[in-house]
Coordinates of N, CA and C in Angstrom, one line a residue:
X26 N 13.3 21.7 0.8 CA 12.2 20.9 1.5 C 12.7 19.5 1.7
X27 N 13.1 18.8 0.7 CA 13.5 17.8 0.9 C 14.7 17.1 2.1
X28 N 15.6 18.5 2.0 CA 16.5 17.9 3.0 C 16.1 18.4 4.9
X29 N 15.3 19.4 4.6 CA 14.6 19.9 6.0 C 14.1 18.2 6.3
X30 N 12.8 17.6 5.2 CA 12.5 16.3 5.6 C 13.3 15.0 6.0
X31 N 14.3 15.1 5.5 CA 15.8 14.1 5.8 C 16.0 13.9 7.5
X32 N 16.2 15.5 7.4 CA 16.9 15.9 8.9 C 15.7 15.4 9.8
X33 N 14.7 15.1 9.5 CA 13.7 14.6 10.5 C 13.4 13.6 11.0
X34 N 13.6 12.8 9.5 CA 13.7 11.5 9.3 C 14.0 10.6 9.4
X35 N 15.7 11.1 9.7 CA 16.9 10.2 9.4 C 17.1 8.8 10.2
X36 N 16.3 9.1 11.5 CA 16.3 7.7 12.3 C 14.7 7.1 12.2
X37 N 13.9 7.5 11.1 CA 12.6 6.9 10.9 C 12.9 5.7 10.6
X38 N 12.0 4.6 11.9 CA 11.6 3.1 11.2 C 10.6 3.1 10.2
X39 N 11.3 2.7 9.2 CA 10.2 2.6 8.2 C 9.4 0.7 8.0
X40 N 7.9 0.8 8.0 CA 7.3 -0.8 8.4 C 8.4 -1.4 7.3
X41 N 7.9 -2.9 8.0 CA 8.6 -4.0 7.5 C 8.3 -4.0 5.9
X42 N 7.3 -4.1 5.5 CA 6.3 -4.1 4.5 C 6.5 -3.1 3.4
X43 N 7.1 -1.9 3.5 CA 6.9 -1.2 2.6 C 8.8 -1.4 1.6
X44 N 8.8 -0.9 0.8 CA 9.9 -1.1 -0.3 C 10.0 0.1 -1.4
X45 N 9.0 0.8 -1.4 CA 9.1 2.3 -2.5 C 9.1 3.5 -2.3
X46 N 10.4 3.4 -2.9 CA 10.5 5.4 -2.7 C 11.4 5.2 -1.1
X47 N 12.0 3.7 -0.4 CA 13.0 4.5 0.9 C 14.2 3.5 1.0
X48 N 15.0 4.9 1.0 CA 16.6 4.1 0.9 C 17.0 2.5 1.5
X49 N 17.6 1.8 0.1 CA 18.2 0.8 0.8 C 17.3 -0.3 0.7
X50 N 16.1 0.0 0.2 CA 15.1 -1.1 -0.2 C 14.6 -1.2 -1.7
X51 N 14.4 -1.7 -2.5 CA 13.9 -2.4 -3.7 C 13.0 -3.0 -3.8
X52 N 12.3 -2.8 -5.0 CA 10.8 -3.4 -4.9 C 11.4 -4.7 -5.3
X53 N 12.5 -5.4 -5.8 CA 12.7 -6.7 -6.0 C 12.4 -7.4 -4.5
X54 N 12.6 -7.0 -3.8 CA 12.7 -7.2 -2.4 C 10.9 -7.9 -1.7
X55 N 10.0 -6.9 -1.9 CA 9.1 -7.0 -2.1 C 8.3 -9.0 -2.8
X56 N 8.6 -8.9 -4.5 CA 8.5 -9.5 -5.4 C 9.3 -10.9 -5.3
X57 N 10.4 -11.1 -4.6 CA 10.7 -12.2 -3.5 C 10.4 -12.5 -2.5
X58 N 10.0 -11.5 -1.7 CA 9.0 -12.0 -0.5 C 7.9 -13.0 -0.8
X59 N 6.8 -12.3 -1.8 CA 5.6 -13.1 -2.7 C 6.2 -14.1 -2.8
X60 N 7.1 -14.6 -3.6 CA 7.6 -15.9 -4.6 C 7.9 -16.5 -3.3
X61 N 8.6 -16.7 -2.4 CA 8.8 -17.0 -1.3 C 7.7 -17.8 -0.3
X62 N 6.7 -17.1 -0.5 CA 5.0 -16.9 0.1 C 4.4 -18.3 -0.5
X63 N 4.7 -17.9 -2.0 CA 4.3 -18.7 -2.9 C 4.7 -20.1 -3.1
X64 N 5.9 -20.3 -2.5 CA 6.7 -21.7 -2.5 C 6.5 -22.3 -1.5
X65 N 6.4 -21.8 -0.2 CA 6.0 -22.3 1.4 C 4.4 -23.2 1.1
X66 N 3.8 -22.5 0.1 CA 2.1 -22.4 0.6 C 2.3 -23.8 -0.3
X67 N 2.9 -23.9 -1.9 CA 2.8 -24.8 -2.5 C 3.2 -26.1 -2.0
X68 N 4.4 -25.6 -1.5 CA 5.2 -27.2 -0.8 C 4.2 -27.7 0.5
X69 N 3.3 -27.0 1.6 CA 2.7 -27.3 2.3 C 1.2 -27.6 1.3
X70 N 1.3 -27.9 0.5 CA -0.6 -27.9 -0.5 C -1.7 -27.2 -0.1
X71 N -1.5 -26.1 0.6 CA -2.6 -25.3 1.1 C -3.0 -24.3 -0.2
X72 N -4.0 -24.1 0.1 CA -4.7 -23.1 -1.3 C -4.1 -21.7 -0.8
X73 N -3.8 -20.6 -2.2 CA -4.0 -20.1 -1.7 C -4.5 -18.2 -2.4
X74 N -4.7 -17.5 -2.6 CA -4.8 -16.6 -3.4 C -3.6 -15.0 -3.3
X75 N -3.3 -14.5 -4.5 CA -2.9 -13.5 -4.1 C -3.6 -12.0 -4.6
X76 N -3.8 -10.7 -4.0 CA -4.8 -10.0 -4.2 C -3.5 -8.6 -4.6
X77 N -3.5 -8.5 -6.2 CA -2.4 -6.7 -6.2 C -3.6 -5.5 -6.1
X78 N -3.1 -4.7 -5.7 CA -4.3 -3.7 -5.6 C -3.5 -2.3 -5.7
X79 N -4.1 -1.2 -6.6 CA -3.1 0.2 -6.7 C -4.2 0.9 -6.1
X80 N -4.2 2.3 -5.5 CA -4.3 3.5 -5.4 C -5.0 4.6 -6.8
X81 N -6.0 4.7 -6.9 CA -5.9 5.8 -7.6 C -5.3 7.3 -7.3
X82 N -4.7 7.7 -8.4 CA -4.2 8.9 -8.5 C -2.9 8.9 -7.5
X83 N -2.6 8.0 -6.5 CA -1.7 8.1 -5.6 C -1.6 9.0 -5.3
X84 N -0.3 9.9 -5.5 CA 0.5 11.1 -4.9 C -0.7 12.6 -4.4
X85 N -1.4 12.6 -6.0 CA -2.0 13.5 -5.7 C -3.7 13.1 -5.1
X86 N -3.1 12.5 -4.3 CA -4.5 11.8 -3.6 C -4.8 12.2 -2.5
X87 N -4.0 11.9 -2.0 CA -4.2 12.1 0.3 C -4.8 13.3 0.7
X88 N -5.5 13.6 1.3 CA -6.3 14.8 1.8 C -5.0 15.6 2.7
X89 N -5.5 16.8 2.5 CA -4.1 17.7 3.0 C -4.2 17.4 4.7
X90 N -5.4 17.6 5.5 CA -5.8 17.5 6.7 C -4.6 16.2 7.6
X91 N -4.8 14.8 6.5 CA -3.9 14.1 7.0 C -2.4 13.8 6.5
X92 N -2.0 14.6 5.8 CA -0.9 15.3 5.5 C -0.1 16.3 6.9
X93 N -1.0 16.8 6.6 CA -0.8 18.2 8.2 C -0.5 16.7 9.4
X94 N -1.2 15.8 9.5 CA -0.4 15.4 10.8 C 0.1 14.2 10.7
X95 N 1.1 14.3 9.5 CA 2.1 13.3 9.5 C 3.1 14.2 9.4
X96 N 3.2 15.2 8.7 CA 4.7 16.5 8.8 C 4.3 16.7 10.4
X97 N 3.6 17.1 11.6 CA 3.5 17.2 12.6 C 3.7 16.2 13.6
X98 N 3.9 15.0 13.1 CA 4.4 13.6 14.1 C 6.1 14.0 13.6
X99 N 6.3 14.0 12.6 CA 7.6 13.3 11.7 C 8.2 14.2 11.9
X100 N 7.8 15.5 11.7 CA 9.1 16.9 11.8 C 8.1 18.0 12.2
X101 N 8.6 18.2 13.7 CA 7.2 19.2 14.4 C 7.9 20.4 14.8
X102 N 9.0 20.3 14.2 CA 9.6 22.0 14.6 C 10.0 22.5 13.1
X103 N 9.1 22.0 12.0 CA 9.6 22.9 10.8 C 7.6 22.2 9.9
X104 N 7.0 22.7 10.4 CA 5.4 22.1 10.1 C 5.1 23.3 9.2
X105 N 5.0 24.4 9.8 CA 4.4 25.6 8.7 C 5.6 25.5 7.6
X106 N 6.6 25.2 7.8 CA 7.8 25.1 6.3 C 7.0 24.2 5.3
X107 N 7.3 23.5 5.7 CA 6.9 21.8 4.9 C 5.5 21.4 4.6
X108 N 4.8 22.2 5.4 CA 3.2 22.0 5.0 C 2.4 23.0 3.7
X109 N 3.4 24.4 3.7 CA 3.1 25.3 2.8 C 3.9 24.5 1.4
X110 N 4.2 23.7 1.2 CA 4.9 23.1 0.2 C 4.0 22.8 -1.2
X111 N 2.2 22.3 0.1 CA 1.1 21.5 -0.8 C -0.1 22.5 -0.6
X112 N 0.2 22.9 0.6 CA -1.2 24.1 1.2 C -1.1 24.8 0.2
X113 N -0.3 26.0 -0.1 CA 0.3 27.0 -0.9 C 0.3 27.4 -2.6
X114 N 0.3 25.6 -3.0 CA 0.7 25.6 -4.1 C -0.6 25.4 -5.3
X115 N 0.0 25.9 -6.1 CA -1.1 26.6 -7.9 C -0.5 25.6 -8.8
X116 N -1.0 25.0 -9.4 CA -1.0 24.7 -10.9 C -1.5 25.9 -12.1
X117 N -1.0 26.3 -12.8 CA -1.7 27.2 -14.1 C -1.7 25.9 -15.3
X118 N -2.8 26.1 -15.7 CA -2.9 25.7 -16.6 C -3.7 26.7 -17.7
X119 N -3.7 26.2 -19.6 CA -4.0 27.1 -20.3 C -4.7 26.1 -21.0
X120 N -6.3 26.8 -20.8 CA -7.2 25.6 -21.8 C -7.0 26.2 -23.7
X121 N -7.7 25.6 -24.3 CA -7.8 25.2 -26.2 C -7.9 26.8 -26.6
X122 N -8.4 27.9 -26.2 CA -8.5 28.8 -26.6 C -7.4 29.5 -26.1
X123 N -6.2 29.4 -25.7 CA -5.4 30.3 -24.8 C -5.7 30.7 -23.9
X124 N -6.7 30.7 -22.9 CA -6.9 31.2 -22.0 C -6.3 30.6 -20.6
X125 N -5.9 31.5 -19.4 CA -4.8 30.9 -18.5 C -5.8 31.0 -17.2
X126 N -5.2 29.9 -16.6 CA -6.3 29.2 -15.2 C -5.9 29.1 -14.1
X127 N -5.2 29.8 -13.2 CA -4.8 28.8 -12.2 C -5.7 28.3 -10.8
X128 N -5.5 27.5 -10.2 CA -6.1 26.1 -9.3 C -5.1 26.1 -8.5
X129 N -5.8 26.1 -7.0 CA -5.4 26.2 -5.5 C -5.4 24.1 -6.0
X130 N -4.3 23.6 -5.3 CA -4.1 22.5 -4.9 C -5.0 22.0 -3.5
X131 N -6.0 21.6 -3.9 CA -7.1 20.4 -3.3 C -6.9 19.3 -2.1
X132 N -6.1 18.7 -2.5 CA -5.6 17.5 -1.8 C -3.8 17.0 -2.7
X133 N -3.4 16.3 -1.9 CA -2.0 15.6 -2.1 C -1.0 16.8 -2.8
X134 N -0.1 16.3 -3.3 CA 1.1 17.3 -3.4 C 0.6 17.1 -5.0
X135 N 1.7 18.6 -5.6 CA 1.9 18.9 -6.9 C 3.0 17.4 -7.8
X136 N 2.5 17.2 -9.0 CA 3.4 16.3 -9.4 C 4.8 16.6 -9.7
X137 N 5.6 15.7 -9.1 CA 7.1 15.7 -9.6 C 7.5 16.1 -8.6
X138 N 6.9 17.0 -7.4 CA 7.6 17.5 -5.6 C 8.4 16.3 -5.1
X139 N 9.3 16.9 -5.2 CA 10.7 16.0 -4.5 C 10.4 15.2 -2.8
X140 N 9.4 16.2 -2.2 CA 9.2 15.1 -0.9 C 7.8 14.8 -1.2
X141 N 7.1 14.6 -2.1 CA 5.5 13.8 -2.1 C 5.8 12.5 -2.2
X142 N 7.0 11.4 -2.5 CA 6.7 9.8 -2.3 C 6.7 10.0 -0.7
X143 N 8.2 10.4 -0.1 CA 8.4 10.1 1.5 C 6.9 10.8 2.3
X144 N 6.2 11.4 1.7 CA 5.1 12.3 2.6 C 4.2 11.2 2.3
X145 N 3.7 10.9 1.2 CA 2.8 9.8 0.7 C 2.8 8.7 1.1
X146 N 4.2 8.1 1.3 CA 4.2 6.5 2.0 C 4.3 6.8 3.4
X147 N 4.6 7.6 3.9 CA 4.2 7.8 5.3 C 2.3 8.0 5.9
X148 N 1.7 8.7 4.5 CA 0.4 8.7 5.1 C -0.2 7.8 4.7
X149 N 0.2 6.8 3.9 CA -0.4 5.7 3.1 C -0.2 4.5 4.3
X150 N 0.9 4.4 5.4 CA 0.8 3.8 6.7 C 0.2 3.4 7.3
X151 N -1.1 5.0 7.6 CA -2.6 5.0 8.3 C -3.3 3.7 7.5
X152 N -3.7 3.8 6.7 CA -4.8 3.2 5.9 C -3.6 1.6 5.9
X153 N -3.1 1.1 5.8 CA -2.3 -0.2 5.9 C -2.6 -0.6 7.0
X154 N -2.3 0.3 8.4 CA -2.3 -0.6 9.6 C -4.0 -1.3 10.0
X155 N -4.9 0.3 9.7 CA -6.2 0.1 9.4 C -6.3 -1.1 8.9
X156 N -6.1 -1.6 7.3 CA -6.3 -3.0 7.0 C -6.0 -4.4 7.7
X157 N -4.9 -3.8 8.3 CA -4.3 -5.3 8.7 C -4.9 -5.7 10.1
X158 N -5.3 -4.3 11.0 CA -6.2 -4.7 12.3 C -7.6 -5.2 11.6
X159 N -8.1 -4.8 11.0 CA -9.4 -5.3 10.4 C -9.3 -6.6 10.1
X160 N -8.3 -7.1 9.5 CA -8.4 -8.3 9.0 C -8.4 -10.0 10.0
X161 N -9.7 -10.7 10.1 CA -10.0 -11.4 11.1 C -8.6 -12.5 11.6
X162 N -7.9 -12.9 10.2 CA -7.0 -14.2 10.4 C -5.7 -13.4 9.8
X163 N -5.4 -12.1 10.3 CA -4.1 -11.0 10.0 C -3.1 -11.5 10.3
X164 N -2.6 -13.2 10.6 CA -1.2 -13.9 10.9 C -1.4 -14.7 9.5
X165 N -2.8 -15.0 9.0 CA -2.9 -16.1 7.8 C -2.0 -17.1 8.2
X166 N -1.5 -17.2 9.4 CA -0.8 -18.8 9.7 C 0.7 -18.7 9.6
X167 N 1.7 -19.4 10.1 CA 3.1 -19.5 10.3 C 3.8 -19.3 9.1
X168 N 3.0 -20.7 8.0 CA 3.6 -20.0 6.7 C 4.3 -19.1 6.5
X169 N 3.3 -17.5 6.6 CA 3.3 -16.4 6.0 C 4.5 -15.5 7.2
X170 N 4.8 -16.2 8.3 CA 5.7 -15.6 9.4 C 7.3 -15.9 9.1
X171 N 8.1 -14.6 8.8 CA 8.6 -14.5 8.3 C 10.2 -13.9 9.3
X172 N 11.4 -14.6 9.8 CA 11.9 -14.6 11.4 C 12.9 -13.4 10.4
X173 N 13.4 -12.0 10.9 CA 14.6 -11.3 10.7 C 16.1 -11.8 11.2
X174 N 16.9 -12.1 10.0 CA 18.0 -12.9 10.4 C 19.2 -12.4 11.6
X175 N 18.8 -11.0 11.6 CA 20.2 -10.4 12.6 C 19.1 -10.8 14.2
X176 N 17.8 -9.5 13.9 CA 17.4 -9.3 15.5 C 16.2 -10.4 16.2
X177 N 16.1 -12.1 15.0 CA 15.2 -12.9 15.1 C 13.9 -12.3 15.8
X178 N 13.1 -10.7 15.2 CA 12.0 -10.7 15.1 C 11.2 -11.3 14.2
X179 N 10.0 -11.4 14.1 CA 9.0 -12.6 13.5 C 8.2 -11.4 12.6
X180 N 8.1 -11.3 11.7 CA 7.0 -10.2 11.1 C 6.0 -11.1 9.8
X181 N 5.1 -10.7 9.7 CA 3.8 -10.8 8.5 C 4.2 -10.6 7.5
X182 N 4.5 -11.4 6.7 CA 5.1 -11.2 5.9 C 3.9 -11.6 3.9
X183 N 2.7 -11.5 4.7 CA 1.9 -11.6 3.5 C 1.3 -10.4 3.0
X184 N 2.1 -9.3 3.4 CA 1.2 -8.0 2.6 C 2.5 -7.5 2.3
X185 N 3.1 -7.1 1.2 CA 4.0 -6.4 0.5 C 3.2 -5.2 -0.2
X186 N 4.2 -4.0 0.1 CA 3.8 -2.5 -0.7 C 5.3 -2.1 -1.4
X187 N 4.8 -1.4 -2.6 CA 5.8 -0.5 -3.6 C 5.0 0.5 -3.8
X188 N 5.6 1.5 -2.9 CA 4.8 3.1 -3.4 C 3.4 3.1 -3.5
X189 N 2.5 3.1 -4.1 CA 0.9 2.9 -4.1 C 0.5 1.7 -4.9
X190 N 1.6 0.8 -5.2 CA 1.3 -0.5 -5.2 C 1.1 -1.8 -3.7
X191 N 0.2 -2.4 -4.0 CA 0.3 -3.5 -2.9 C -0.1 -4.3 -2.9
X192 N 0.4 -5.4 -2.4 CA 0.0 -7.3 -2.5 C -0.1 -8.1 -1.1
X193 N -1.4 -8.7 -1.2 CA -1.5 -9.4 0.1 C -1.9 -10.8 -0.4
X194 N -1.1 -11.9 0.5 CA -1.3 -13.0 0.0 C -2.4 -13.4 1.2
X195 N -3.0 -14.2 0.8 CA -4.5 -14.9 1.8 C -4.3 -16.3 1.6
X196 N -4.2 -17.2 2.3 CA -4.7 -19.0 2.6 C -5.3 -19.2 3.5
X197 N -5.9 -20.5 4.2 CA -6.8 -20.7 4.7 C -8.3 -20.3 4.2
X198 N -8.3 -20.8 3.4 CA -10.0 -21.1 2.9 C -9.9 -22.8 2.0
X199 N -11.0 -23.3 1.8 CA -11.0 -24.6 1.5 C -11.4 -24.6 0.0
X200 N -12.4 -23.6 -0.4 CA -13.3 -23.9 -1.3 C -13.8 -22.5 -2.3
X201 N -14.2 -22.2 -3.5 CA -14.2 -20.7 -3.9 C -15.2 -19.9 -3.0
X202 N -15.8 -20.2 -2.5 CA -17.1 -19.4 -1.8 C -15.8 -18.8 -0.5
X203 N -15.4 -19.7 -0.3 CA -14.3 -19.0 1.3 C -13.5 -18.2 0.5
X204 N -12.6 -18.3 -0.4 CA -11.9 -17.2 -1.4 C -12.9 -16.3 -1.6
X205 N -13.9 -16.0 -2.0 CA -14.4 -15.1 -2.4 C -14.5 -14.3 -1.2
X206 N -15.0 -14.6 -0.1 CA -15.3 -14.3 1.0 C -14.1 -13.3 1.8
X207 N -13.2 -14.1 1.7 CA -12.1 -13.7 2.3 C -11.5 -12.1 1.5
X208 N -11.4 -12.8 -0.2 CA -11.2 -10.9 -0.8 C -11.8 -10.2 -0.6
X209 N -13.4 -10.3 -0.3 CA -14.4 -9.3 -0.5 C -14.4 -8.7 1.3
X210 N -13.8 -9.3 1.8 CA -13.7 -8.7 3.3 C -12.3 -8.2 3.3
X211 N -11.6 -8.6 3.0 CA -10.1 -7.7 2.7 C -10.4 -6.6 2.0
X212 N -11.0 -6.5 0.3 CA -11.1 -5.1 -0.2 C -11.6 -4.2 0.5
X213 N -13.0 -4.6 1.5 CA -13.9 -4.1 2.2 C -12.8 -3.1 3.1
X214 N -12.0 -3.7 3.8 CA -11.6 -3.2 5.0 C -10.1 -2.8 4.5
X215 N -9.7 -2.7 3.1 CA -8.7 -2.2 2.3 C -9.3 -0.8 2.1
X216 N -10.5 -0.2 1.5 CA -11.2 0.8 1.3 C -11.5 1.6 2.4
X217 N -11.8 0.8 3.8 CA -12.2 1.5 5.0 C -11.0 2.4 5.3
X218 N -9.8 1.9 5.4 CA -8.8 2.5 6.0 C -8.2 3.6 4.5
X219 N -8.8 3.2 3.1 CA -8.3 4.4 2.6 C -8.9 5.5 2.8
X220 N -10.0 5.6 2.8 CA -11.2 5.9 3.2 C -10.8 7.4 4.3
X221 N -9.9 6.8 5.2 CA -9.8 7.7 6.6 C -9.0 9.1 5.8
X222 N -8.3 8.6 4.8 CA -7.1 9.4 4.1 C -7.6 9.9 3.1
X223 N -9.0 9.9 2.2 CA -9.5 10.6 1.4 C -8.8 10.2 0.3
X224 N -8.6 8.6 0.5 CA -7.8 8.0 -1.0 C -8.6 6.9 -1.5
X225 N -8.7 6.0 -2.6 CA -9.3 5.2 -3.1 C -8.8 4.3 -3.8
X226 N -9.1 2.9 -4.1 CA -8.7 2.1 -4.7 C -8.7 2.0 -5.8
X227 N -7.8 2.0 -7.0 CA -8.2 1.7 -8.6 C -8.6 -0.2 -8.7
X228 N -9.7 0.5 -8.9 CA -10.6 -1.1 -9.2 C -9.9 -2.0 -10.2
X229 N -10.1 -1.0 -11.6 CA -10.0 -1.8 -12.6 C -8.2 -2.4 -13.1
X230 N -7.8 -1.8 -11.8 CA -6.2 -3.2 -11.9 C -5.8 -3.6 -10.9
X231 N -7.0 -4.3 -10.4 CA -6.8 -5.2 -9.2 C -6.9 -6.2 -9.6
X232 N -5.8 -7.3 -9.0 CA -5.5 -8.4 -9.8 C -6.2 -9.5 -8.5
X233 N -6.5 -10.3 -8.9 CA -6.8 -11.5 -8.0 C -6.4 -13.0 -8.5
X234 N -5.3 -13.3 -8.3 CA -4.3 -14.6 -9.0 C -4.9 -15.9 -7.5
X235 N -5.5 -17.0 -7.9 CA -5.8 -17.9 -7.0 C -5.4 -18.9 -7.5
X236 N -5.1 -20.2 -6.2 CA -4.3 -21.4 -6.6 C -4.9 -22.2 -5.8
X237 N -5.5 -23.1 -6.2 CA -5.8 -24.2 -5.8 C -4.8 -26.0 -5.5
X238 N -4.9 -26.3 -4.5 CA -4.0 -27.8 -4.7 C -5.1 -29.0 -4.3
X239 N -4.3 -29.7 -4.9 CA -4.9 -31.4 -4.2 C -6.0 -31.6 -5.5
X240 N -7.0 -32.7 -4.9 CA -7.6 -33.6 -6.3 C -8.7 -32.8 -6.8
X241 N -9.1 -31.8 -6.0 CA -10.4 -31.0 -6.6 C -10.1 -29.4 -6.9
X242 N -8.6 -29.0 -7.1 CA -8.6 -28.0 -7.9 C -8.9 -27.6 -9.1
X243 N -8.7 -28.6 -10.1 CA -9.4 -28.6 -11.1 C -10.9 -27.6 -11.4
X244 N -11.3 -28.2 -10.3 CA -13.4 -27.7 -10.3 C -13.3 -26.7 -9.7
X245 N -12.4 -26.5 -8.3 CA -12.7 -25.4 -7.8 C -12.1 -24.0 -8.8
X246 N -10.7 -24.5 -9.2 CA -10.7 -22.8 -10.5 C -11.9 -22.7 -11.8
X247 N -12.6 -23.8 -12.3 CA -13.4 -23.8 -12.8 C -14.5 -22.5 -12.5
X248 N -15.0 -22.8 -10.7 CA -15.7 -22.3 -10.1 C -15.6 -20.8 -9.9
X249 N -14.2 -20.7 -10.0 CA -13.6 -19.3 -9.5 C -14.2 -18.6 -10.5
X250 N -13.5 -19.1 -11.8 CA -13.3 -18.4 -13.3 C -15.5 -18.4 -13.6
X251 N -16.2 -18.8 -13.0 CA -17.8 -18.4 -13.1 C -18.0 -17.7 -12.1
X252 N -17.7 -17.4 -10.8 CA -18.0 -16.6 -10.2 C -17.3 -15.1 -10.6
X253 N -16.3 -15.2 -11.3 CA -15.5 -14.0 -12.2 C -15.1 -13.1 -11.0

């Protein structure tokens, strides 16, 4: 399965943005971009916040429906191969008494399937582009514009992903009410687009790291750290 998916793939552009689970990239890669992000915004004194956000369950998340039409974009002359991989497949399990169970696979792939990252960050794409059209101020400013040194394309360089990890930096807001404003409309439209993929956000390790500059930071993280 995996190498049927290769041969499909082999000249896939994979977005600028992503770093997990595809040859040749490193989530260090990623985690420099940020720090980078991070040093631009400081030296210019603009505020600015950073938002990590995971996936629950990842792998075994994605609804099979949008599974079926990413093996059908990506490799459409070997679809019923590669789709019976997750359609097809049983778990047995054996509950407290010995007794043995097995379970039709629901949604996303079995754990440890050798092509569920490359299937997963491929459908995990949908729900990304979703976010970033949603998002009202999706350049967040020159800052965050980022030039490619061979083919001097210009890319966004404030949303970084690793596998069903991901980080978006935000600036331009002045004061905590506009921070707040600004996550709660990004989560909003972070969730819409998982949403399309029958995936969801793990709340409880979403990070939200905010920085304030100039003479009234002080008050404004005060303000942050009460609004919680």
């Amino acid at each position: 399965y995996r190498r049927v998916w290769r041969h499909h793939t082999a000249k896939r552009t994979n977005p600028h943005y992503a770093t997990g689970f595809i040859r040749h990239r490193r989530r260090e890669q990623a985690i420099l971009i940020q720090r980078i992000n991070k040093a631009r915004l400081m030296k210019a004194r603009q505020n600015f916040v950073f938002v990590a956000h995971d996936i629950s369950n990842a792998f075994p998340s994605p609804g099979h429906d949008g599974m079926d039409t990413v093996i059908k974009r990506e490799a459409p002359g070997d679809v019923r191969f590669l789709r019976q991989r997750y359609r097809r497949s049983r778990v047995h399990m054996r509950g407290r008494t010995g007794e043995k169970r097995t379970y039709r696979i629901g949604c996303g792939a079995t754990q440890g399937d050798t092509i569920s990252p490359p299937i997963f960050n491929a459908t995990y794409e949908g729900p990304i582009e979703t976010w970033n059209s949603r998002q009202e101020d999706r350049a967040e400013g020159q800052l965050l514009i980022g030039i490619h040194p061979f083919s001097g394309q210009s890319y966004n360089t404030s949303l970084t992903t690793f596998a069903d990890d991901g980080g978006k930096m935000h600036n331009k807001f002045q004061n905590p009410q506009e921070l707040k404003h600004k996550v709660v409309k990004s989560d909003e439209d972070f969730s819409a687009g998982l949403q399309q993929e029958e995936m969801k956000q793990n709340v409880d390790k979403k990070n939200v790291v905010p920085r304030f500059l100039g003479r009234r930071a002080q008050g404004f993280m005060q303000q942050v750290l009460a609004l919680g």
